[in-house]
Coordinates of C-alpha atoms in Angstrom, one line a residue:
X1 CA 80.6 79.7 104.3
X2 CA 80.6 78.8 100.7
X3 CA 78.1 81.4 98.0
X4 CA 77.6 79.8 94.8
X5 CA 77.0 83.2 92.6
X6 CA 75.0 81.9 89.3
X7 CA 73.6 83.7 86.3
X8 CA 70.1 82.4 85.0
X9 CA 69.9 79.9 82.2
X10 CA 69.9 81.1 78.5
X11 CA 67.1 82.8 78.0
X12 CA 64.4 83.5 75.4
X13 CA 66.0 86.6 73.4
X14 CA 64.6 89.9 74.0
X15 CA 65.6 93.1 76.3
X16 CA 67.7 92.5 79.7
X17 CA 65.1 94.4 81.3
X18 CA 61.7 92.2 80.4
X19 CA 61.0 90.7 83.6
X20 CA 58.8 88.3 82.1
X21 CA 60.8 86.5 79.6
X22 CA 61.2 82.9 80.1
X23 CA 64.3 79.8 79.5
X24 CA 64.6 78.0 75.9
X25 CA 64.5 74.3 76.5
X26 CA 67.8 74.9 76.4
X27 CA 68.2 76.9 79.8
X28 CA 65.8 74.6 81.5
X29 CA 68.3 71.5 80.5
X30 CA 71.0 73.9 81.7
X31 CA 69.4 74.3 84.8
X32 CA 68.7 70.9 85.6
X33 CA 72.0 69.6 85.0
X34 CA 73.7 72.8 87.3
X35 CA 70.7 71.4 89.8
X36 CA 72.1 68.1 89.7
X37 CA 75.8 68.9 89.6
X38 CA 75.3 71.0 93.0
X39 CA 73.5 68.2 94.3
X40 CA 76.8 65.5 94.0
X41 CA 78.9 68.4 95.2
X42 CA 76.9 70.2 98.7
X43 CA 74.2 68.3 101.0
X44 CA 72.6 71.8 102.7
X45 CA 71.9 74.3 100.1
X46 CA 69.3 77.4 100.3
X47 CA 68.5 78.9 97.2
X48 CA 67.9 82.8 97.0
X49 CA 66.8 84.0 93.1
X50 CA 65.9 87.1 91.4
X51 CA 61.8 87.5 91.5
X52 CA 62.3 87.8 87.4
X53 CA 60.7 85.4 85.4
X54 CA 64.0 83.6 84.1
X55 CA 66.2 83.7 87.6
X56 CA 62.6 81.9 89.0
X57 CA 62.8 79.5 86.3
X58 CA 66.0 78.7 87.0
X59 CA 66.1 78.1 90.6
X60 CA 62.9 76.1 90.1
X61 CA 64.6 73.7 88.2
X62 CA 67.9 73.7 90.8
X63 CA 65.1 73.2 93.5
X64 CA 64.2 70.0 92.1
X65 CA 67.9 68.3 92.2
X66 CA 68.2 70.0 95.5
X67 CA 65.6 69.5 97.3
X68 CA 65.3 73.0 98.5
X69 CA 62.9 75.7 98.7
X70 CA 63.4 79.2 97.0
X71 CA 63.3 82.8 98.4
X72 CA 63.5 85.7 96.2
X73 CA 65.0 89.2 96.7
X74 CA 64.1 92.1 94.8
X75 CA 67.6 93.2 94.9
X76 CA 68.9 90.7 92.5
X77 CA 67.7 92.1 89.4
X78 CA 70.0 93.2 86.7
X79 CA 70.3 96.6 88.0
X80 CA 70.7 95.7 91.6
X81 CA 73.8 96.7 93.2
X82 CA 76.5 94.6 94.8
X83 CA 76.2 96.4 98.4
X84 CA 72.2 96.0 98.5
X85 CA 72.4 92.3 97.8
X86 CA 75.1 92.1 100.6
X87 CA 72.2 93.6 103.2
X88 CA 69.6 91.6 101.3
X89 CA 71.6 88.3 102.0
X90 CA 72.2 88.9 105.8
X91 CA 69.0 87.4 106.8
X92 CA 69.9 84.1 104.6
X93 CA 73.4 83.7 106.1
X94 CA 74.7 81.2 108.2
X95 CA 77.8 79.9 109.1
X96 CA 76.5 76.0 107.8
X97 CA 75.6 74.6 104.0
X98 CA 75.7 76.6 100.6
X99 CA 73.6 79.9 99.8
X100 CA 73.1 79.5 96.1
X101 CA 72.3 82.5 94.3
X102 CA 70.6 82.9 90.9
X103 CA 70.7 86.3 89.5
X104 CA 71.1 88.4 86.3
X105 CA 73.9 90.0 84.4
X106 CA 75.6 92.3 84.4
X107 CA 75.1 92.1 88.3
X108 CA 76.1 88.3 88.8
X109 CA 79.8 89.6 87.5
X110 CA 80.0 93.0 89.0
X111 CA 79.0 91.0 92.9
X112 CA 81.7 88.1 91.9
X113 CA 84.4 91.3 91.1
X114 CA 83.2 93.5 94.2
X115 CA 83.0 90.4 96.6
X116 CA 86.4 88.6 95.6
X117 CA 88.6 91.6 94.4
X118 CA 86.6 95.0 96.6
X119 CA 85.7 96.4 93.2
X120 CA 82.6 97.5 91.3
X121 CA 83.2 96.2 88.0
X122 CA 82.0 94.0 85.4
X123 CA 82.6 90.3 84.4
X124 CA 81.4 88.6 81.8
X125 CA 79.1 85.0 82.8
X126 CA 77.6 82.8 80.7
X127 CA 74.2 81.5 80.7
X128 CA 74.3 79.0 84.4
X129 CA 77.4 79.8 84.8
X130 CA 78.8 81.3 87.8
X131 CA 81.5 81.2 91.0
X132 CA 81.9 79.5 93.8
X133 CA 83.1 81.7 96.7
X134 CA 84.6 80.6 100.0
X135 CA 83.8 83.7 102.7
X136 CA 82.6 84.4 105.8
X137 CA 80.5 87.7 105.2
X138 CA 79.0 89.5 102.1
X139 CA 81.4 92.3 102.0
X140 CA 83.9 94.0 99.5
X141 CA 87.1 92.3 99.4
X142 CA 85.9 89.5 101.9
X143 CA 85.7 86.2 99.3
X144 CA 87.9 83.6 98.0
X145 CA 87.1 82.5 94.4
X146 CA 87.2 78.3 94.8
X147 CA 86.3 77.7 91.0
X148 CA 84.1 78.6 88.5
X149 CA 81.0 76.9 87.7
X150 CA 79.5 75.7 84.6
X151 CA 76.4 72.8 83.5
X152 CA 78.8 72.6 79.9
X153 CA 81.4 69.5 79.9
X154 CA 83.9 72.0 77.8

């Protein structure tokens, strides 16, 4: 199965841990053109996002492109951990299409590192930016990195 792991658009600027703060312009034009370069690349998608403001935002706009509805998972948040989103995804998995995930850092980086190398740690992602991961189970260790993904042309 293929996970697309994506940090939320930027952002208004504030604290990582306001739930409520909402994209610039900027991040909704991010997210639309992620939205629409998913859309070339994978015909079944399901979309899982953070419940915060800004990860909503986000998959609303990837919705759109995608033609897909969005469930959110209180797990996703910036403090979540990588094992509870792995047992929050299991009811979302299948063996067909693209799980698309919109979360928050530093957790979109530490579930990349844990799922790809087994590890807890952090990586840095940038604003609707994030991995594409080739696996056949959420679990430490159990992913194959396929490329990194970016709305940015550079």
């Amino acid at each position: 199965m293929q996970l697309v792991l994506l940090r939320h658009a930027e952002a208004v600027p504030g604290h990582d841990l306001d739930a409520d703060r909402p994209l610039t312009a900027r991040g909704l034009q991010q997210a639309q053109v992620m939205g629409q370069l998913l859309a070339a690349r994978f015909d079944q998608v399901r979309l899982v996002a953070s419940p915060w403001l800004r990860a909503c935002q986000t998959a609303e706009q990837l919705s759109v492109a995608l033609g897909a509805s969005v469930s959110t998972l209180p797990e996703l948040t910036p403090v979540g951990s990588p094992e509870g989103v792995a047992g929050a995804l299991e009811p979302h998995w299948q063996n067909d299409g693209v799980l698309v995930v919109v979360t928050h850092q530093p957790l979109c980086g530490r579930l990349v590192n844990w799922l790809v190398d087994g590890r807890d740690l952090g990586l840095s992602v940038s604003p609707c930016c994030g991995a594409l991961l080739e696996l056949d189970w959420p679990a430490a260790g159990m992913a194959l990195r396929s490329r990194w993904l970016s709305p940015n042309p550079d």
